[in-house]
Short mmCIF file of C-alpha atoms and ligand atoms in Angstrom, two decimals:
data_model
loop_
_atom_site.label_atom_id
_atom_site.label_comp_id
_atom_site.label_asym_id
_atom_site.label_seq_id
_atom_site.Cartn_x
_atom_site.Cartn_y
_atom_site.Cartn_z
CA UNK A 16 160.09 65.79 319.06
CA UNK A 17 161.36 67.97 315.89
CA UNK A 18 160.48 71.25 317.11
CA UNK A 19 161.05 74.02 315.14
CA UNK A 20 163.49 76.58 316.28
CA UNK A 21 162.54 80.46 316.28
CA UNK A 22 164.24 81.61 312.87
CA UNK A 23 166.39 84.85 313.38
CA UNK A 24 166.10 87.43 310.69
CA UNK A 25 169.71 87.38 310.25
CA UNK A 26 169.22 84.28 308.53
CA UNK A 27 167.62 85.47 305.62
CA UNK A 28 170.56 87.41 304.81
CA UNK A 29 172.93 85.53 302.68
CA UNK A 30 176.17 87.89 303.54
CA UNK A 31 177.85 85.16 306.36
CA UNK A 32 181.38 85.07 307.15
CA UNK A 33 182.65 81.83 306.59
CA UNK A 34 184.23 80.52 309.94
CA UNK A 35 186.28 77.17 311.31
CA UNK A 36 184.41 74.16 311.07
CA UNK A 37 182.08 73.08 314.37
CA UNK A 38 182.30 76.80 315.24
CA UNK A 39 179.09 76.15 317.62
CA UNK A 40 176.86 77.72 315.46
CA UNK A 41 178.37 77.43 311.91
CA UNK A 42 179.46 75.08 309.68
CA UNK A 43 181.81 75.79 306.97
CA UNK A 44 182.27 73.99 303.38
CA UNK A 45 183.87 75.64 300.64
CA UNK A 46 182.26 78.73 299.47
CA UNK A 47 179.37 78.40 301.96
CA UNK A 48 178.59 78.84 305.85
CA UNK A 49 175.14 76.67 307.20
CA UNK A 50 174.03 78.39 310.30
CA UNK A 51 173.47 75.71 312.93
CA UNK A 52 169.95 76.07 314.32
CA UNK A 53 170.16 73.04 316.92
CA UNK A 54 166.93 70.97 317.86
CA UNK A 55 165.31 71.88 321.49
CA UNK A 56 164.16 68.63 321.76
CA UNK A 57 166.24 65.98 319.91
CA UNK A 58 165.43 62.58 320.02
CA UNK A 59 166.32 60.69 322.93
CA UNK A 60 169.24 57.93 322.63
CA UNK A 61 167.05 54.92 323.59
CA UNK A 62 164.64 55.36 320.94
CA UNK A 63 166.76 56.51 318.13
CA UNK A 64 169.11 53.02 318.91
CA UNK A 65 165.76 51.28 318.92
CA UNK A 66 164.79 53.02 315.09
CA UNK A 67 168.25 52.23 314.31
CA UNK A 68 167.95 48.70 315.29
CA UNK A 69 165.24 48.18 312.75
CA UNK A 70 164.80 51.03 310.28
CA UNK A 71 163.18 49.68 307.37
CA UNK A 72 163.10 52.10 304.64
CA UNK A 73 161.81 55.57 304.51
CA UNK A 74 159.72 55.06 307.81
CA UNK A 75 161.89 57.31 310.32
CA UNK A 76 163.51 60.64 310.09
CA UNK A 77 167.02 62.39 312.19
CA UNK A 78 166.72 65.31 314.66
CA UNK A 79 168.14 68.25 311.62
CA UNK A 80 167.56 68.67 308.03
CA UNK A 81 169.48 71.03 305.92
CA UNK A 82 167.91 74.34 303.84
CA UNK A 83 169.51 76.84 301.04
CA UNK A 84 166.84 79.10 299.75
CA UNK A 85 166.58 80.23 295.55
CA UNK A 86 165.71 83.63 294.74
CA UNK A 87 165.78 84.49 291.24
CA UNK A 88 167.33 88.39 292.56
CA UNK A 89 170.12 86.78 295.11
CA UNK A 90 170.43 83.80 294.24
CA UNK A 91 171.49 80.65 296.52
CA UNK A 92 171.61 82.25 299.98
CA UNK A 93 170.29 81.10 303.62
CA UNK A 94 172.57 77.86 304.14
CA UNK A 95 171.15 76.58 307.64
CA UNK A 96 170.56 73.59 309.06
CA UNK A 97 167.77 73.43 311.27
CA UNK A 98 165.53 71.09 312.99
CA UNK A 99 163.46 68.40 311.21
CA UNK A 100 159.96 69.52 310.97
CA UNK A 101 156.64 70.10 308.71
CA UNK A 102 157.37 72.94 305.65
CA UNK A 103 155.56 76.02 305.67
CA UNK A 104 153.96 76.25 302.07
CA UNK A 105 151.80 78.36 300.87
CA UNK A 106 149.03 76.63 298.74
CA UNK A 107 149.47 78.54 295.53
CA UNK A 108 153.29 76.91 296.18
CA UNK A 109 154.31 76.01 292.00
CA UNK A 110 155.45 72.69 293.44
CA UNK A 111 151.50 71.72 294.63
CA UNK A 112 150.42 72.44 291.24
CA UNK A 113 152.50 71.59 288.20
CA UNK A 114 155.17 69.46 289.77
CA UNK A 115 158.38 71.44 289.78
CA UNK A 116 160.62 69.51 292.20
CA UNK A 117 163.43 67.09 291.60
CA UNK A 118 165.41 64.60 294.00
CA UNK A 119 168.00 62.25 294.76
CA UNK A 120 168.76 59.43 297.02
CA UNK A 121 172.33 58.71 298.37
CA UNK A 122 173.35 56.88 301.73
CA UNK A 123 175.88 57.50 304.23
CA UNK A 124 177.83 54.92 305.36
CA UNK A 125 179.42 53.94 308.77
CA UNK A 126 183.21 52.27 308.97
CA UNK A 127 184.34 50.15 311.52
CA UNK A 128 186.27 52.91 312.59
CA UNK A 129 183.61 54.83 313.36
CA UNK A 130 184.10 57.54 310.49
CA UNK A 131 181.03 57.79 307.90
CA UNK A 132 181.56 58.26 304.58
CA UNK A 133 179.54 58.25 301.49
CA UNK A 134 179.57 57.18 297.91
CA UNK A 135 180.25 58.86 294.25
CA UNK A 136 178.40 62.09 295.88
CA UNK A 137 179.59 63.93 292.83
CA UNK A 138 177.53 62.05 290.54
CA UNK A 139 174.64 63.00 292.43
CA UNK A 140 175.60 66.65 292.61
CA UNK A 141 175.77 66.22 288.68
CA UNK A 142 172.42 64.46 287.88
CA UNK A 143 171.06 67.00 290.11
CA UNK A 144 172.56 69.57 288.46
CA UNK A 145 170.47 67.80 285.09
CA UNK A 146 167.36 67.11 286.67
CA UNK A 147 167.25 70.54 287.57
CA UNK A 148 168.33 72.00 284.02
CA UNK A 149 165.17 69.83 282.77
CA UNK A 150 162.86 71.44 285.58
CA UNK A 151 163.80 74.61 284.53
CA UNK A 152 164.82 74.72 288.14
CA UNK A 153 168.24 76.60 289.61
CA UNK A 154 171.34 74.43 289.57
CA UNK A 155 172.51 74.30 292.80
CA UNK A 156 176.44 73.73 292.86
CA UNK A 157 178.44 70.78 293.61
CA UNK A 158 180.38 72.58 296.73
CA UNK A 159 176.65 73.23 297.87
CA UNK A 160 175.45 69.40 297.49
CA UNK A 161 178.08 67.85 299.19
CA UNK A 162 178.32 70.84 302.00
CA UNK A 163 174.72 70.21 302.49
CA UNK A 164 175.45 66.53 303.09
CA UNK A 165 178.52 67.40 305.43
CA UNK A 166 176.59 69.86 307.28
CA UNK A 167 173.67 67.46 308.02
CA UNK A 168 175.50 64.61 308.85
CA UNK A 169 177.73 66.86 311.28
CA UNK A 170 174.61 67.69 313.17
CA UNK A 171 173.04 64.27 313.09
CA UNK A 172 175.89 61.40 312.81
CA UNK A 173 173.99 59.50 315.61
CA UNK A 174 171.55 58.84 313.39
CA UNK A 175 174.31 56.45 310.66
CA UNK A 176 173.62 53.09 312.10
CA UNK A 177 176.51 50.55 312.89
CA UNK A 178 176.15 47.30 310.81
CA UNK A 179 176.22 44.84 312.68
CA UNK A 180 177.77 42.20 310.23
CA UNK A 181 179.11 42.13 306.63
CA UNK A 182 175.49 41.22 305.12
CA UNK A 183 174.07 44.38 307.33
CA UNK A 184 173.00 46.78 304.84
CA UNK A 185 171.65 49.64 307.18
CA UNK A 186 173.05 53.07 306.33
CA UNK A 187 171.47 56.32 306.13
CA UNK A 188 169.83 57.28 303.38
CA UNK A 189 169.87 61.21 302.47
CA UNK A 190 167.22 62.20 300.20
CA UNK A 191 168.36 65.91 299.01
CA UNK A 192 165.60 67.37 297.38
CA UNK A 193 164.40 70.96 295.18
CA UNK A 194 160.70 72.63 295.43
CA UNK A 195 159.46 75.86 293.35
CA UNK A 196 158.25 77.08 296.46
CA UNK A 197 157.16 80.41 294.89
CA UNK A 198 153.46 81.54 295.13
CA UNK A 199 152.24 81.38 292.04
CA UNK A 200 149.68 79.99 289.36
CA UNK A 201 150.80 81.08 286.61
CA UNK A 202 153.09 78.12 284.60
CA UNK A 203 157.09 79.49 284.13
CA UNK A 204 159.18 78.52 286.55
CA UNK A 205 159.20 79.87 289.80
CA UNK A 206 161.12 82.67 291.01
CA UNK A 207 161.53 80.62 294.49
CA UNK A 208 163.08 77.78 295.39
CA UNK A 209 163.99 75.81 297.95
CA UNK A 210 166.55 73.08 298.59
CA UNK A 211 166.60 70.54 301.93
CA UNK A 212 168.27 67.37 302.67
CA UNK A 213 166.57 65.18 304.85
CA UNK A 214 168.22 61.76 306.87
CA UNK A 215 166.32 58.60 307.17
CA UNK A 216 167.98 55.70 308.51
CA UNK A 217 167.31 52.68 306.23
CA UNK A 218 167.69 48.93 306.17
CA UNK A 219 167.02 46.67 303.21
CA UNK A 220 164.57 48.27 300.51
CA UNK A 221 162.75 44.86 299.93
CA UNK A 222 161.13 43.32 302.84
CA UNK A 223 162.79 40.25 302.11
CA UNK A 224 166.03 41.72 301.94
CA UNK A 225 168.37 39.52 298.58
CA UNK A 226 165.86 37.18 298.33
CA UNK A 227 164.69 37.53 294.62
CA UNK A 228 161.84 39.67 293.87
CA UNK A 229 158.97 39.20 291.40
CA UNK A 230 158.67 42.25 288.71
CA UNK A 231 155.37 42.61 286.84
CA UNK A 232 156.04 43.54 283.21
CA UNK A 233 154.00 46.69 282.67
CA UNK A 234 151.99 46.24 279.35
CA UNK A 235 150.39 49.63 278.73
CA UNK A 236 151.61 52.16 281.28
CA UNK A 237 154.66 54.26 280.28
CA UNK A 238 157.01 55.81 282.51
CA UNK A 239 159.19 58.16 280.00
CA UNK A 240 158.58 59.10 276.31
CA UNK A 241 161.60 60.22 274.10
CA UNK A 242 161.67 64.38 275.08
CA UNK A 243 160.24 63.91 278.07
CA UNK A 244 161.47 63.36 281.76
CA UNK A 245 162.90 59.94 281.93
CA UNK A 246 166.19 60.98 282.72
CA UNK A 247 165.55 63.36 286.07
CA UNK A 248 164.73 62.67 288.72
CA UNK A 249 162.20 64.53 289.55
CA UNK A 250 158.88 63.45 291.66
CA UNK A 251 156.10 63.25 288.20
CA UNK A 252 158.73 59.97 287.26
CA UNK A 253 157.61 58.46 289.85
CA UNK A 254 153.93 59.63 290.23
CA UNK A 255 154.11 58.34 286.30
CA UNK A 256 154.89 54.96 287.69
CA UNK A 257 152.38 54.40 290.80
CA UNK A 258 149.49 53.04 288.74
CA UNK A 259 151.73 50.19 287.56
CA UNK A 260 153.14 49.72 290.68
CA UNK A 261 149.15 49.21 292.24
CA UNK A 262 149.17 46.70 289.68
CA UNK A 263 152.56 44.81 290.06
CA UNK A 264 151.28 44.88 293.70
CA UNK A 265 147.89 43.68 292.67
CA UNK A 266 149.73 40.41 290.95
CA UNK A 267 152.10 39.63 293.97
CA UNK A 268 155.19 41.79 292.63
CA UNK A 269 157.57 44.20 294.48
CA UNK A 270 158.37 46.05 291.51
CA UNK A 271 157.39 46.85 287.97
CA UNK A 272 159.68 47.37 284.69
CA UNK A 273 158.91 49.65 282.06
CA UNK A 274 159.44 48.89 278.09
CA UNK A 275 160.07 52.05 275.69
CA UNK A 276 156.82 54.26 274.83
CA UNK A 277 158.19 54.12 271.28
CA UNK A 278 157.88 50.26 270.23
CA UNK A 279 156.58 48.66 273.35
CA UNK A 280 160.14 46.33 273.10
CA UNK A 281 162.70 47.87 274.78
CA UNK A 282 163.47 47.18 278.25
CA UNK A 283 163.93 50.30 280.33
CA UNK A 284 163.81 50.29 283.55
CA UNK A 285 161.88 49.30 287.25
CA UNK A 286 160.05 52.38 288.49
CA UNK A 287 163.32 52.96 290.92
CA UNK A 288 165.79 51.01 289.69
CA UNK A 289 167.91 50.28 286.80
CA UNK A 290 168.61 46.12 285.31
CA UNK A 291 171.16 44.11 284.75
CA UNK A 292 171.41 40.85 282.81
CA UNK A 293 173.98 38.30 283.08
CA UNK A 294 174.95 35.97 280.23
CA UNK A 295 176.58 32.74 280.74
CA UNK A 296 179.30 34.04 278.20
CA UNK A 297 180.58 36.51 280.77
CA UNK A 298 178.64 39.02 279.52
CA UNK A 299 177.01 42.00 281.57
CA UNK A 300 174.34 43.69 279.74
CA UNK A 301 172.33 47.30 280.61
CA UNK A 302 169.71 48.86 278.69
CA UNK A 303 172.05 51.58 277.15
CA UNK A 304 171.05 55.13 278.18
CA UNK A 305 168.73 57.28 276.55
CA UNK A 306 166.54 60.14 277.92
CA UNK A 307 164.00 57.63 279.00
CA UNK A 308 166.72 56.17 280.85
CA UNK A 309 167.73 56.95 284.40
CA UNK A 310 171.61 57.02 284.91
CA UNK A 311 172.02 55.27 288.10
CA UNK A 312 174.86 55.35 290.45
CA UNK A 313 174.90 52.51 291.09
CA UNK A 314 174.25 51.08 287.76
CA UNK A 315 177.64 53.15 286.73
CA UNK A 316 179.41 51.55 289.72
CA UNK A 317 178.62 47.97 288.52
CA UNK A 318 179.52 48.41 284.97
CA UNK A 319 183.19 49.55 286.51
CA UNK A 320 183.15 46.35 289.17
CA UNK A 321 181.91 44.26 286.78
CA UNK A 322 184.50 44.97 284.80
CA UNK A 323 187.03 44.73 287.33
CA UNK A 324 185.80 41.21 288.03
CA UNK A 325 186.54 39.77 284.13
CA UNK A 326 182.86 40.39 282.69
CA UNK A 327 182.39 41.80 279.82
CA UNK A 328 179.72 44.73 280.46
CA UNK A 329 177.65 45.71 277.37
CA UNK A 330 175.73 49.04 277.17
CA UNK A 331 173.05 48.56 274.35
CA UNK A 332 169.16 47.83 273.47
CA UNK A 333 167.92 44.93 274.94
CA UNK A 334 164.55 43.85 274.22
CA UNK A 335 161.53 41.40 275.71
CA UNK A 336 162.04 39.08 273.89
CA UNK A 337 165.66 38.81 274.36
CA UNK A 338 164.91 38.62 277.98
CA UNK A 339 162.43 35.60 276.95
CA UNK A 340 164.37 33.97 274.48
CA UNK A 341 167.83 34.61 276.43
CA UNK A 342 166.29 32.51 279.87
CA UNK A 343 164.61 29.88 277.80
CA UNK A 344 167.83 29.02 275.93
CA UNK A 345 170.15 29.01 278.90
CA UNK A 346 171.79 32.39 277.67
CA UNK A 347 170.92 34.40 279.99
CA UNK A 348 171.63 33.37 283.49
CA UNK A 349 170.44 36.07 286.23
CA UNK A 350 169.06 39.17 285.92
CA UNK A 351 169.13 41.62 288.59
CA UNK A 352 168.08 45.07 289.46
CA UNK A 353 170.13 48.16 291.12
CA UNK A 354 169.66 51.06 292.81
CA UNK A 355 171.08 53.17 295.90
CA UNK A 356 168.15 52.44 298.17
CA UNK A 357 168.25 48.56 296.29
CA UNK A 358 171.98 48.12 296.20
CA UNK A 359 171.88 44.77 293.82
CA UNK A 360 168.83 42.73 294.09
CA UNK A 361 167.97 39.50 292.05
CA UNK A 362 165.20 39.52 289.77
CA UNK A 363 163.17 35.87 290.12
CA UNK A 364 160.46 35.70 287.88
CA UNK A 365 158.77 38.83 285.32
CA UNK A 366 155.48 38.59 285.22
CA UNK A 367 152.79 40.09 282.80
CA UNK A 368 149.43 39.29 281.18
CA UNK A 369 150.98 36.70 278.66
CA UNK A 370 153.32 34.70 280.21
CA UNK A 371 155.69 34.47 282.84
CA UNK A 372 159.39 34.43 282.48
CA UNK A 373 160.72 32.33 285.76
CA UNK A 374 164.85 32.99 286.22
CA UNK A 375 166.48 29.64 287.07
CA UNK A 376 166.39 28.77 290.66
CA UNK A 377 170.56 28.43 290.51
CA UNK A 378 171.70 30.59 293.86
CA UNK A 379 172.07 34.46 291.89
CA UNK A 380 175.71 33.91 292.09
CA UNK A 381 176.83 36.47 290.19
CA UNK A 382 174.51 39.29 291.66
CA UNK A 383 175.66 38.22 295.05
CA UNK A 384 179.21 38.42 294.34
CA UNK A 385 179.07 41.92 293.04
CA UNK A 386 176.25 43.31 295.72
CA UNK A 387 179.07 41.77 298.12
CA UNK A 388 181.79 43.76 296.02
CA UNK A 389 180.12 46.95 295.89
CA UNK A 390 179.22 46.44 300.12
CA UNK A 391 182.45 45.75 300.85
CA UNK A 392 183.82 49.12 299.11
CA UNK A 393 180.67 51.33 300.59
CA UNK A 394 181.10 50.29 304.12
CA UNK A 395 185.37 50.50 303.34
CA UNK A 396 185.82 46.57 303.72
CA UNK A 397 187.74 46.90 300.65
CA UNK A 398 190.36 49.16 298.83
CA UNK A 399 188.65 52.09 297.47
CA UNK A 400 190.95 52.15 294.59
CA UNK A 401 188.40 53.91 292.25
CA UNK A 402 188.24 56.85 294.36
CA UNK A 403 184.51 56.63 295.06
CA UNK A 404 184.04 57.51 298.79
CA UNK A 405 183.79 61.09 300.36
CA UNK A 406 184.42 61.43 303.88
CA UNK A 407 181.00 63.40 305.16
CA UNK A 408 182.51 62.93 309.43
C1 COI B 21 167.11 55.41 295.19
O1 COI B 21 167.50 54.28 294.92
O2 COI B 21 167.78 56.17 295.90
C2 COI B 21 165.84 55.94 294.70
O3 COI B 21 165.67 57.11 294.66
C3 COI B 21 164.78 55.01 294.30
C4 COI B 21 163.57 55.02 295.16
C5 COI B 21 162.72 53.92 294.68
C6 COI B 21 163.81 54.86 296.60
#
């Protein structure tokens, strides 16, 4: 399975002529051709529909990924997408050593009609375009992040999975992604760079798929300091956020949430996901964003819908112990997290080493409405009046 396909030398040279689309052998988005370098052994029907029946998350990958190579001298060149497989790396690679990579996570979504389509890909393309600008690594363009999608999902569409119902979540998740692959030890940023998108099809992110998770409050591990990273999304986020996770995992939780490095008050955010709390006032409230602050799709998304359903969505500071004080007093009603591999997920209890604040067992109304909102317009149930969804086939 995933073999790797002989690469021609004329691939490394970035001079293409653009031709139709599903030439064969090309694929054409605007301002760039990916040469089509088709799998010899692809996986058979059978057992991709038996992945696709139960995906998980982050378990199984398609046939193809798509590549566009970063020279500092030519710049973005070598649009191809070619068959799934290990990277070649040499291990002086910049990446190995200090970290010089950045991601994102967006899903592609099938309609009844058969079409897939996917969601705000733009705001992707931008964050991307800000991670990288904070890496010190190449922006790659908009027309390029989107092709790159496009050109992926035109190899592999078999791979989107068909949800079965309206609570069926399963999509596939593309996770483009940016390496300084250049061979080097010296710390600048690389000369060399490469960019791939890779397909995983994906159910629901928590095992127990709505059912509300448990979030260990984080006491003294950081994830983001004012200056810092916060805001990319780049791998050393994450990394930041593992020992806390071993932690949250260590006290029964799924997840952990971060408070600011500053005060040790502000709530920030779960190591992959942003918050939301609800107020029995109609209220909507999100930590505001700052450069410790991821800007989430999906987080954007459900400030608009929230709107759009009559709450009132507030962008400021919210701290622990509004969080405490808000639950004990009835204020605060649910609190939930988000996230493009989460979607909208209730929050049950927070845990840390002082006490634990339990959300009231009253259904997560208000989460499930707008998960069931935000569903609805991914998988094109509803009007897309917003303008959020991007045909990819
Ligand atoms: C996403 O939601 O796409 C992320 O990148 C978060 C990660 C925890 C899977």
């Amino acid at each position: 399975m995933h073999a790797r396909a002989v690469r021609p030398e004329a691939f490394e040279n970035p001079k293409k002529t653009p031709v139709s689309r599903h030439s064969g052998d090309f694929f054409a988005v605007p301002h760039a051709t990916f040469e089509i370098l088709p799998s010899a052994m692809p996986t058979a029907a059978n057992i991709r529909d038996d992945v696709l029946a139960n995906p998980g998350f982050g378990r199984y990958f398609s046939d193809h990924m798509a590549h566009v190579r970063w020279t500092a001298d030519a710049g973005w060149h070598g649009h191809e997408v070619r068959p799934y497989g290990p990277l070649t790396l040499d291990p002086a690679a910049a990446v190995l050593h200090y970290g010089q990579e950045i991601f994102e996570g967006i899903k592609a979504y099938r309609h009844a009609d058969g079409s897939v389509w996917s969601f705000r890909p733009e705001k992707n393309a931008e964050r991307f375009r800000r991670s990288a600008r904070r890496l010190a690594l190449p922006e790659l363009s908009d027309e390029d992040f989107v092709g790159s999608l496009k050109a992926l999902l035109a190899q592999d569409q078999a791979w989107v999975p068909t949800p079965r119902n309206e609570a069926d979540e399963s999509s596939l998740y593309l996770r483009p992604f940016m390496i300084a692959s250049e061979k080097f030890l010296g710390v600048r940023p690389a000369h060399e760079v490469d960019y791939y998108v890779i397909a995983s099809p994906a159910g629901a992110y928590f095992k127990g798929g709505i059912a509300p998770v448990s979030i260990w409050l984080s006491s003294h591990y950081k994830r983001a300091a004012p200056g810092g990273t916060g805001f990319a999304k780049c791998g050393g986020n994450y990394a930041a956020s593992l020992a806390a996770q071993k932690e949250a995992e260590k006290h029964g939780c799924s997840q952990v949430a971060f408070l600011d490095a500053a005060e040790n008050k502000w709530i920030e955010e779960l190591g992959g996901m942003n918050l939301f709390f609800v107020y029995k006032d109609g209220r909507l409230v999100t930590p505001r964003l700052t450069d410790t602050i991821l800007e989430g799709v999906t987080r954007d998304s459900v400030l608009t819908l929230g709107r759009d359903e009559g709450f009132i969505p507030e962008e400021r500071a919210i701290s622990i112990d509004e969080w405490r004080d808000g639950v004990a007093s009835g204020e605060i009603t649910e609190v939930f997290a988000c996230g493009t591999a989460a979607v909208i997920t209730p929050v049950g209890q927070l845990i840390s080493e002082d006490d634990t604040i339990q959300m009231p067992d009253a259904g997560n109304e208000i989460a499930k409405r707008l998960r069931g909102k935000l569903l609805d317009l991914q998988y094109g149930r509803a009007e897309d009046k917003h303008g959020w969804l991007t045909r990819l086939v």
